[in-house]
GROMACS .gro file of C-alpha atoms in nm:
model
  396
    1MET     CA    1  -0.526  -2.485  -2.016
    2LYS     CA    2  -0.635  -2.149  -2.144
    3SER     CA    3  -0.365  -1.886  -2.116
    4THR     CA    4  -0.383  -1.513  -2.079
    5PRO     CA    5  -0.205  -1.333  -2.364
    6GLU     CA    6   0.078  -1.111  -2.243
    7LEU     CA    7  -0.086  -0.807  -2.399
    8SER     CA    8  -0.409  -0.868  -2.209
    9LEU     CA    9  -0.227  -0.912  -1.878
   10ALA     CA   10  -0.018  -0.601  -1.941
   11LEU     CA   11  -0.340  -0.402  -1.983
   12LEU     CA   12  -0.525  -0.563  -1.692
   13LEU     CA   13  -0.243  -0.550  -1.437
   14PRO     CA   14  -0.246  -0.171  -1.376
   15LEU     CA   15  -0.626  -0.176  -1.349
   16LEU     CA   16  -0.623  -0.464  -1.099
   17MET     CA   17  -0.349  -0.311  -0.884
   18ALA     CA   18  -0.525   0.027  -0.897
   19ALA     CA   19  -0.824  -0.121  -0.714
   20GLN     CA   20  -0.627  -0.058  -0.393
   21PRO     CA   21  -0.594   0.322  -0.422
   22VAL     CA   22  -0.955   0.334  -0.542
   23ALA     CA   23  -1.051   0.169  -0.211
   24THR     CA   24  -0.827   0.388   0.007
   25ASP     CA   25  -0.739   0.723  -0.152
   26SER     CA   26  -1.090   0.806  -0.275
   27TYR     CA   27  -1.216   0.722   0.075
   28LEU     CA   28  -0.996   0.971   0.262
   29PRO     CA   29  -1.199   1.288   0.189
   30ALA     CA   30  -1.512   1.107   0.308
   31LEU     CA   31  -1.387   1.032   0.662
   32PRO     CA   32  -1.495   1.363   0.823
   33ALA     CA   33  -1.843   1.338   0.664
   34ILE     CA   34  -1.879   0.977   0.781
   35ARG     CA   35  -1.766   1.080   1.129
   36ALA     CA   36  -2.034   1.351   1.138
   37GLU     CA   37  -2.313   1.110   1.035
   38LEU     CA   38  -2.216   0.772   1.179
   39GLY     CA   39  -1.937   0.842   1.426
   40ASN     CA   40  -1.560   0.790   1.419
   41ALA     CA   41  -1.491   0.566   1.118
   42ALA     CA   42  -1.110   0.582   1.122
   43VAL     CA   43  -1.099   0.220   1.237
   44SER     CA   44  -1.267   0.116   0.911
   45LEU     CA   45  -0.952   0.209   0.720
   46THR     CA   46  -0.721   0.019   0.953
   47VAL     CA   47  -0.955  -0.283   0.944
   48PHE     CA   48  -0.950  -0.270   0.564
   49VAL     CA   49  -0.569  -0.275   0.562
   50LEU     CA   50  -0.546  -0.560   0.813
   51ALA     CA   51  -0.808  -0.764   0.627
   52MET     CA   52  -0.621  -0.706   0.302
   53GLY     CA   53  -0.309  -0.853   0.461
   54ILE     CA   54  -0.493  -1.150   0.606
   55GLY     CA   55  -0.676  -1.212   0.280
   56GLN     CA   56  -0.349  -1.268   0.099
   57LEU     CA   57  -0.248  -1.566   0.314
   58PRO     CA   58  -0.516  -1.815   0.201
   59SER     CA   59  -0.556  -1.666  -0.148
   60GLY     CA   60  -0.210  -1.770  -0.267
   61PRO     CA   61  -0.242  -2.143  -0.185
   62LEU     CA   62  -0.606  -2.145  -0.300
   63SER     CA   63  -0.513  -1.998  -0.638
   64ASP     CA   64  -0.243  -2.266  -0.669
   65ARG     CA   65  -0.501  -2.539  -0.615
   66ILE     CA   66  -0.802  -2.419  -0.814
   67GLY     CA   67  -0.647  -2.155  -1.039
   68ARG     CA   68  -0.590  -1.780  -1.054
   69ARG     CA   69  -0.902  -1.703  -1.256
   70PRO     CA   70  -1.175  -1.826  -1.017
   71VAL     CA   71  -1.006  -1.670  -0.713
   72LEU     CA   72  -0.959  -1.340  -0.897
   73LEU     CA   73  -1.318  -1.327  -1.023
   74GLY     CA   74  -1.449  -1.423  -0.681
   75GLY     CA   75  -1.237  -1.152  -0.520
   76LEU     CA   76  -1.365  -0.884  -0.758
   77ALA     CA   77  -1.726  -0.992  -0.701
   78LEU     CA   78  -1.682  -0.976  -0.323
   79TYR     CA   79  -1.509  -0.637  -0.358
   80ALA     CA   80  -1.811  -0.497  -0.543
   81LEU     CA   81  -2.067  -0.644  -0.301
   82ALA     CA   82  -1.876  -0.514   0.001
   83ALA     CA   83  -1.848  -0.166  -0.151
   84PHE     CA   84  -2.224  -0.149  -0.213
   85GLY     CA   85  -2.280  -0.280   0.140
   86ALA     CA   86  -2.064   0.002   0.280
   87ALA     CA   87  -2.271   0.254   0.083
   88LEU     CA   88  -2.583   0.125   0.262
   89ALA     CA   89  -2.427   0.120   0.610
   90SER     CA   90  -2.647   0.274   0.880
   91ASN     CA   91  -2.387   0.262   1.157
   92VAL     CA   92  -2.012   0.236   1.203
   93GLU     CA   93  -2.026  -0.137   1.282
   94MET     CA   94  -2.187  -0.218   0.945
   95LEU     CA   95  -1.931   0.001   0.770
   96VAL     CA   96  -1.639  -0.174   0.942
   97VAL     CA   97  -1.771  -0.521   0.849
   98ALA     CA   98  -1.818  -0.417   0.486
   99ARG     CA   99  -1.469  -0.269   0.472
  100ALA     CA  100  -1.323  -0.585   0.623
  101LEU     CA  101  -1.483  -0.797   0.351
  102GLN     CA  102  -1.361  -0.551   0.091
  103GLY     CA  103  -1.008  -0.580   0.233
  104VAL     CA  104  -1.015  -0.961   0.207
  105ALA     CA  105  -1.132  -0.929  -0.153
  106MET     CA  106  -0.856  -0.679  -0.227
  107GLY     CA  107  -0.596  -0.921  -0.088
  108ALA     CA  108  -0.719  -1.198  -0.317
  109THR     CA  109  -0.714  -0.964  -0.616
  110LEU     CA  110  -0.355  -0.851  -0.553
  111VAL     CA  111  -0.222  -1.202  -0.497
  112CYS     CA  112  -0.378  -1.336  -0.816
  113ALA     CA  113  -0.260  -1.040  -1.023
  114ARG     CA  114   0.098  -1.077  -0.903
  115ALA     CA  115   0.089  -1.456  -0.931
  116ALA     CA  116  -0.028  -1.424  -1.291
  117VAL     CA  117   0.275  -1.206  -1.365
  118ARG     CA  118   0.500  -1.483  -1.234
  119ASP     CA  119   0.310  -1.738  -1.445
  120VAL     CA  120   0.330  -1.546  -1.773
  121TYR     CA  121   0.658  -1.355  -1.760
  122THR     CA  122   1.019  -1.434  -1.686
  123ALA     CA  123   1.174  -1.267  -1.381
  124ILE     CA  124   1.312  -0.969  -1.575
  125GLU     CA  125   0.999  -0.926  -1.786
  126GLY     CA  126   0.787  -0.953  -1.473
  127ALA     CA  127   0.978  -0.669  -1.307
  128HIS     CA  128   0.904  -0.446  -1.605
  129ALA     CA  129   0.538  -0.551  -1.600
  130LEU     CA  130   0.508  -0.468  -1.230
  131ALA     CA  131   0.681  -0.134  -1.287
  132ARG     CA  132   0.419  -0.048  -1.547
  133GLY     CA  133   0.152  -0.159  -1.304
  134MET     CA  134   0.290   0.073  -1.034
  135THR     CA  135   0.276   0.360  -1.280
  136GLY     CA  136  -0.093   0.289  -1.328
  137VAL     CA  137  -0.141   0.274  -0.951
  138GLY     CA  138   0.026   0.614  -0.917
  139ALA     CA  139  -0.196   0.764  -1.183
  140VAL     CA  140  -0.512   0.635  -1.015
  141ALA     CA  141  -0.386   0.744  -0.672
  142LEU     CA  142  -0.331   1.090  -0.821
  143SER     CA  143  -0.694   1.127  -0.929
  144SER     CA  144  -0.880   0.919  -0.668
  145PRO     CA  145  -0.878   1.169  -0.378
  146ILE     CA  146  -0.988   1.451  -0.609
  147VAL     CA  147  -1.276   1.245  -0.746
  148GLY     CA  148  -1.366   1.132  -0.395
  149ALA     CA  149  -1.366   1.489  -0.262
  150VAL     CA  150  -1.590   1.611  -0.543
  151LEU     CA  151  -1.835   1.326  -0.480
  152VAL     CA  152  -1.839   1.393  -0.106
  153GLU     CA  153  -1.898   1.765  -0.151
  154PHE     CA  154  -2.167   1.747  -0.418
  155VAL     CA  155  -2.330   1.403  -0.381
  156GLY     CA  156  -2.240   1.263  -0.040
  157TRP     CA  157  -1.995   1.016   0.110
  158ARG     CA  158  -2.202   0.709   0.013
  159SER     CA  159  -2.139   0.785  -0.354
  160VAL     CA  160  -1.769   0.711  -0.300
  161PHE     CA  161  -1.852   0.348  -0.221
  162VAL     CA  162  -2.088   0.329  -0.517
  163LEU     CA  163  -1.794   0.437  -0.733
  164MET     CA  164  -1.578   0.160  -0.582
  165GLY     CA  165  -1.845  -0.100  -0.654
  166ALA     CA  166  -1.889   0.020  -1.011
  167TYR     CA  167  -1.512   0.004  -1.066
  168ALA     CA  168  -1.503  -0.355  -0.938
  169LEU     CA  169  -1.798  -0.459  -1.156
  170ALA     CA  170  -1.630  -0.310  -1.463
  171LEU     CA  171  -1.310  -0.500  -1.380
  172LEU     CA  172  -1.511  -0.819  -1.323
  173ALA     CA  173  -1.670  -0.791  -1.666
  174LEU     CA  174  -1.333  -0.713  -1.827
  175CYS     CA  175  -1.152  -1.002  -1.655
  176THR     CA  176  -1.433  -1.245  -1.734
  177GLY     CA  177  -1.368  -1.187  -2.101
  178ARG     CA  178  -0.993  -1.117  -2.107
  179PHE     CA  179  -0.831  -1.297  -1.813
  180GLY     CA  180  -0.758  -1.662  -1.889
  181GLU     CA  181  -0.613  -1.921  -1.654
  182THR     CA  182  -0.237  -1.885  -1.597
  183ARG     CA  183  -0.184  -2.126  -1.310
  184VAL     CA  184   0.114  -2.359  -1.303
  185LEU     CA  185   0.122  -2.683  -1.101
  186ALA     CA  186   0.116  -2.618  -0.729
  187ALA     CA  187   0.408  -2.731  -0.516
  188PRO     CA  188   0.355  -3.025  -0.279
  189GLY     CA  189   0.231  -2.934   0.067
  190SER     CA  190   0.559  -3.026   0.234
  191VAL     CA  191   0.748  -2.791   0.004
  192ALA     CA  192   0.504  -2.510   0.087
  193ARG     CA  193   0.550  -2.567   0.460
  194ARG     CA  194   0.927  -2.570   0.423
  195GLY     CA  195   0.895  -2.248   0.223
  196VAL     CA  196   0.737  -2.070   0.522
  197ARG     CA  197   1.032  -2.161   0.743
  198GLU     CA  198   1.275  -2.054   0.476
  199VAL     CA  199   1.103  -1.720   0.431
  200PHE     CA  200   1.133  -1.614   0.793
  201GLY     CA  201   1.475  -1.773   0.833
  202ASN     CA  202   1.621  -1.571   0.546
  203ALA     CA  203   1.826  -1.269   0.660
  204SER     CA  204   1.768  -1.079   0.338
  205PHE     CA  205   1.392  -1.122   0.366
  206ARG     CA  206   1.393  -0.991   0.722
  207ALA     CA  207   1.614  -0.689   0.652
  208TRP     CA  208   1.480  -0.577   0.314
  209GLY     CA  209   1.127  -0.670   0.411
  210SER     CA  210   1.156  -0.444   0.716
  211VAL     CA  211   1.230  -0.153   0.482
  212ALA     CA  212   0.895  -0.187   0.307
  213VAL     CA  213   0.714  -0.251   0.636
  214ALA     CA  214   0.855   0.063   0.801
  215THR     CA  215   0.792   0.297   0.509
  216TYR     CA  216   0.438   0.168   0.462
  217ALA     CA  217   0.365   0.223   0.832
  218GLY     CA  218   0.466   0.587   0.791
  219ILE     CA  219   0.258   0.636   0.477
  220PHE     CA  220  -0.039   0.463   0.637
  221ALA     CA  221  -0.022   0.707   0.930
  222PHE     CA  222  -0.065   0.984   0.675
  223LEU     CA  223  -0.350   0.806   0.496
  224LEU     CA  224  -0.538   0.739   0.817
  225LEU     CA  225  -0.488   1.064   1.007
  226SER     CA  226  -0.432   1.333   0.745
  227PRO     CA  227  -0.807   1.405   0.700
  228ALA     CA  228  -0.835   1.485   1.070
  229VAL     CA  229  -0.522   1.700   1.061
  230TYR     CA  230  -0.581   1.894   0.739
  231ILE     CA  231  -0.961   1.918   0.742
  232SER     CA  232  -1.069   1.913   1.108
  233TYR     CA  233  -0.759   2.072   1.264
  234LEU     CA  234  -0.626   2.309   0.995
  235GLY     CA  235  -0.964   2.387   0.838
  236LEU     CA  236  -0.916   2.283   0.473
  237SER     CA  237  -1.221   2.182   0.272
  238PRO     CA  238  -1.241   1.823   0.145
  239THR     CA  239  -1.164   1.945  -0.208
  240GLN     CA  240  -0.861   2.144  -0.091
  241TYR     CA  241  -0.738   1.848   0.111
  242ALA     CA  242  -0.774   1.612  -0.185
  243TRP     CA  243  -0.487   1.786  -0.363
  244ILE     CA  244  -0.247   1.679  -0.086
  245PRO     CA  245  -0.264   1.299  -0.140
  246ALA     CA  246  -0.292   1.368  -0.513
  247GLY     CA  247   0.032   1.565  -0.500
  248GLY     CA  248   0.188   1.284  -0.299
  249ALA     CA  249   0.092   1.039  -0.574
  250LEU     CA  250   0.266   1.259  -0.830
  251VAL     CA  251   0.579   1.267  -0.615
  252TYR     CA  252   0.559   0.889  -0.584
  253ILE     CA  253   0.549   0.844  -0.962
  254VAL     CA  254   0.857   1.065  -1.004
  255SER     CA  255   1.048   0.893  -0.723
  256THR     CA  256   0.986   0.539  -0.853
  257THR     CA  257   1.113   0.651  -1.193
  258LEU     CA  258   1.425   0.799  -1.034
  259CYS     CA  259   1.471   0.485  -0.825
  260ARG     CA  260   1.527   0.272  -1.136
  261ARG     CA  261   1.806   0.503  -1.250
  262LEU     CA  262   1.967   0.512  -0.906
  263LEU     CA  263   1.965   0.132  -0.888
  264LEU     CA  264   2.151   0.105  -1.217
  265ARG     CA  265   2.413   0.359  -1.111
  266PHE     CA  266   2.463   0.300  -0.740
  267GLY     CA  267   2.312  -0.039  -0.655
  268ALA     CA  268   2.040  -0.131  -0.408
  269LEU     CA  269   2.218  -0.047  -0.081
  270ARG     CA  270   2.329   0.307  -0.167
  271THR     CA  271   1.993   0.377  -0.330
  272GLU     CA  272   1.816   0.267  -0.014
  273GLN     CA  273   2.045   0.481   0.202
  274PHE     CA  274   1.962   0.782  -0.013
  275GLY     CA  275   1.593   0.709   0.033
  276ALA     CA  276   1.639   0.682   0.410
  277CYS     CA  277   1.799   1.028   0.418
  278LEU     CA  278   1.498   1.171   0.233
  279SER     CA  279   1.255   1.001   0.471
  280LEU     CA  280   1.439   1.131   0.776
  281LEU     CA  281   1.454   1.482   0.631
  282GLY     CA  282   1.080   1.483   0.566
  283ALA     CA  283   0.998   1.356   0.916
  284LEU     CA  284   1.222   1.617   1.081
  285ILE     CA  285   1.062   1.899   0.880
  286GLN     CA  286   0.718   1.791   0.995
  287ALA     CA  287   0.831   1.752   1.358
  288ALA     CA  288   0.986   2.101   1.349
  289GLY     CA  289   0.658   2.240   1.219
  290CYS     CA  290   0.464   2.073   1.501
  291LEU     CA  291   0.702   2.223   1.757
  292TRP     CA  292   0.747   2.577   1.630
  293ALA     CA  293   0.462   2.641   1.383
  294PRO     CA  294   0.177   2.409   1.486
  295ARG     CA  295  -0.085   2.591   1.276
  296SER     CA  296   0.130   2.622   0.964
  297LEU     CA  297   0.048   2.408   0.661
  298TRP     CA  298   0.381   2.431   0.483
  299PRO     CA  299   0.609   2.224   0.712
  300LEU     CA  300   0.360   1.939   0.690
  301LEU     CA  301   0.340   1.964   0.310
  302LEU     CA  302   0.716   1.989   0.254
  303GLY     CA  303   0.785   1.707   0.497
  304HIS     CA  304   0.522   1.488   0.333
  305ALA     CA  305   0.677   1.549  -0.010
  306ALA     CA  306   1.025   1.446   0.112
  307PHE     CA  307   0.897   1.140   0.299
  308THR     CA  308   0.687   1.031   0.001
  309PHE     CA  309   0.988   1.069  -0.229
  310GLY     CA  310   1.176   0.834   0.000
  311HIS     CA  311   0.876   0.599   0.005
  312GLY     CA  312   0.894   0.568  -0.374
  313ILE     CA  313   1.251   0.441  -0.333
  314HIS     CA  314   1.191   0.216  -0.032
  315GLN     CA  315   0.900   0.020  -0.178
  316PRO     CA  316   1.070  -0.111  -0.495
  317CYS     CA  317   1.396  -0.179  -0.310
  318GLY     CA  318   1.229  -0.342  -0.011
  319GLN     CA  319   0.985  -0.558  -0.201
  320SER     CA  320   1.238  -0.683  -0.455
  321GLY     CA  321   1.512  -0.734  -0.194
  322ALA     CA  322   1.282  -0.934   0.033
  323VAL     CA  323   1.234  -1.209  -0.229
  324ALA     CA  324   1.572  -1.185  -0.404
  325GLU     CA  325   1.710  -1.497  -0.234
  326LEU     CA  326   1.382  -1.691  -0.236
  327PRO     CA  327   1.293  -1.757  -0.600
  328HIS     CA  328   1.158  -2.102  -0.516
  329ALA     CA  329   0.929  -1.954  -0.246
  330ALA     CA  330   0.860  -1.613  -0.397
  331GLY     CA  331   0.481  -1.642  -0.384
  332ARG     CA  332   0.473  -1.734  -0.018
  333ALA     CA  333   0.734  -1.469   0.059
  334VAL     CA  334   0.523  -1.203  -0.113
  335ALA     CA  335   0.212  -1.313   0.079
  336TRP     CA  336   0.380  -1.310   0.421
  337HIS     CA  337   0.556  -0.985   0.343
  338GLY     CA  338   0.227  -0.822   0.245
  339PHE     CA  339   0.062  -0.955   0.560
  340SER     CA  340   0.344  -0.814   0.776
  341MET     CA  341   0.309  -0.472   0.615
  342MET     CA  342  -0.064  -0.461   0.678
  343LEU     CA  343  -0.035  -0.594   1.035
  344VAL     CA  344   0.221  -0.332   1.140
  345ALA     CA  345   0.023  -0.056   0.968
  346PHE     CA  346  -0.292  -0.168   1.149
  347ALA     CA  347  -0.121  -0.163   1.489
  348CYS     CA  348   0.040   0.177   1.431
  349GLY     CA  349  -0.286   0.321   1.301
  350GLN     CA  350  -0.485   0.202   1.601
  351ILE     CA  351  -0.237   0.349   1.848
  352ALA     CA  352  -0.204   0.681   1.665
  353ALA     CA  353  -0.581   0.719   1.612
  354SER     CA  354  -0.640   0.688   1.986
  355PHE     CA  355  -0.476   1.031   2.028
  356VAL     CA  356  -0.722   1.204   1.792
  357ASP     CA  357  -1.013   1.391   1.952
  358ASP     CA  358  -1.256   1.663   1.852
  359ALA     CA  359  -1.054   1.929   2.034
  360ALA     CA  360  -0.734   1.837   1.842
  361THR     CA  361  -0.548   1.826   2.175
  362TRP     CA  362  -0.234   1.686   2.017
  363GLY     CA  363  -0.246   1.894   1.700
  364ALA     CA  364  -0.075   1.717   1.408
  365TRP     CA  365   0.140   1.495   1.631
  366PRO     CA  366  -0.077   1.179   1.598
  367MET     CA  367   0.004   1.182   1.225
  368VAL     CA  368   0.363   1.309   1.251
  369ALA     CA  369   0.493   1.095   1.538
  370PRO     CA  370   0.453   0.758   1.355
  371ILE     CA  371   0.621   0.911   1.049
  372VAL     CA  372   0.917   1.018   1.264
  373LEU     CA  373   0.944   0.669   1.414
  374ALA     CA  374   0.926   0.511   1.068
  375ALA     CA  375   1.199   0.744   0.938
  376VAL     CA  376   1.427   0.662   1.232
  377ALA     CA  377   1.369   0.290   1.174
  378LEU     CA  378   1.447   0.327   0.803
  379THR     CA  379   1.769   0.511   0.884
  380VAL     CA  380   1.882   0.240   1.128
  381ILE     CA  381   1.797  -0.035   0.878
  382ALA     CA  382   1.966   0.136   0.583
  383TRP     CA  383   2.288   0.235   0.760
  384GLY     CA  384   2.316  -0.035   1.026
  385TRP     CA  385   2.135  -0.357   0.937
  386LEU     CA  386   2.148  -0.378   0.557
  387PRO     CA  387   2.527  -0.328   0.523
  388ARG     CA  388   2.584  -0.634   0.745
  389VAL     CA  389   2.333  -0.838   0.545
  390GLU     CA  390   2.488  -0.735   0.213
  391ARG     CA  391   2.836  -0.835   0.331
  392ARG     CA  392   2.731  -1.195   0.384
  393PRO     CA  393   2.876  -1.462   0.152
  394GLU     CA  394   2.670  -1.518  -0.160
  395PRO     CA  395   2.403  -1.785  -0.080
  396GLN     CA  396   2.445  -2.112  -0.266
   0.00000   0.00000   0.00000
């Protein structure tokens, strides 16, 4: 079996993981322009996220059977085709279908990239590899909305999808030459089925997994609805707006770096509780702005910075804690956890988007209200649920 050298995987991993912010963050400045030409396209983002979650469920077992390499290359090819299809969309329905296919492809890409890390590295080395990958994701998320805004303003919204397709084709060519097969023998089917029951029956998976689910729901509310709030409601240009998610990406990079230091000094529980306090503070600042200064930009920006700082703590803690007690079923746990995150984000996004109209009747509340609910949930989990879970006897 051909193996992927560790150096090659270390270089490819950030690029593969960064395909997600390329597909989401660069798309945000284009939403108002798409709305003006085709109609309300906000559902295309929620469909992408839901499809990405669903796409992870079959991709994991399929990569165990036929290998990581063919599933990864197939996912990248579908990602590129779907992106070019979205660029040619003549109505919202075509755009939604293309984004759904792109989401499925993104799910396959993420699963194979993370599975390859488990194949090549030990647990500790894999954590460091994923940390480096998240740094690359943050860097791409920092630049993607700016690049997307410039393309929308000077070329048009369709050029954003052309950029996505070109990125996927470049990755496909790179992985064809540099990504070798890393697959290990798949577990028997009965073991896989038992793994599903173990995943959802594990208290640590439920509690820590809920942390990542809640914080992602809040961030997704920002991703989905912030263009309507900042551009349509508050009157920023697409280029001005692009600096807001870019600034959030910079905050995220700083917070994930700080998270590693906090974990070493205080442990996972106290680190998570600190993150919950930041999330709640950010949500309250935004809610106060909606109540007493509804046309002011600064409460929304300050609140977003605080919530995003908490998000950079919740994601590493939640994702690692969810699989900590399931090393023998880590792949399936990651897949179901990712699906749960996307499903909840999809539901929250659909509900919140239904309150957005051309007259901005609700102001910034459709974006802020889900963030407040997510922050309250994170606080309850961090201070009420997790301490009980952590006091359990050590699992044998």
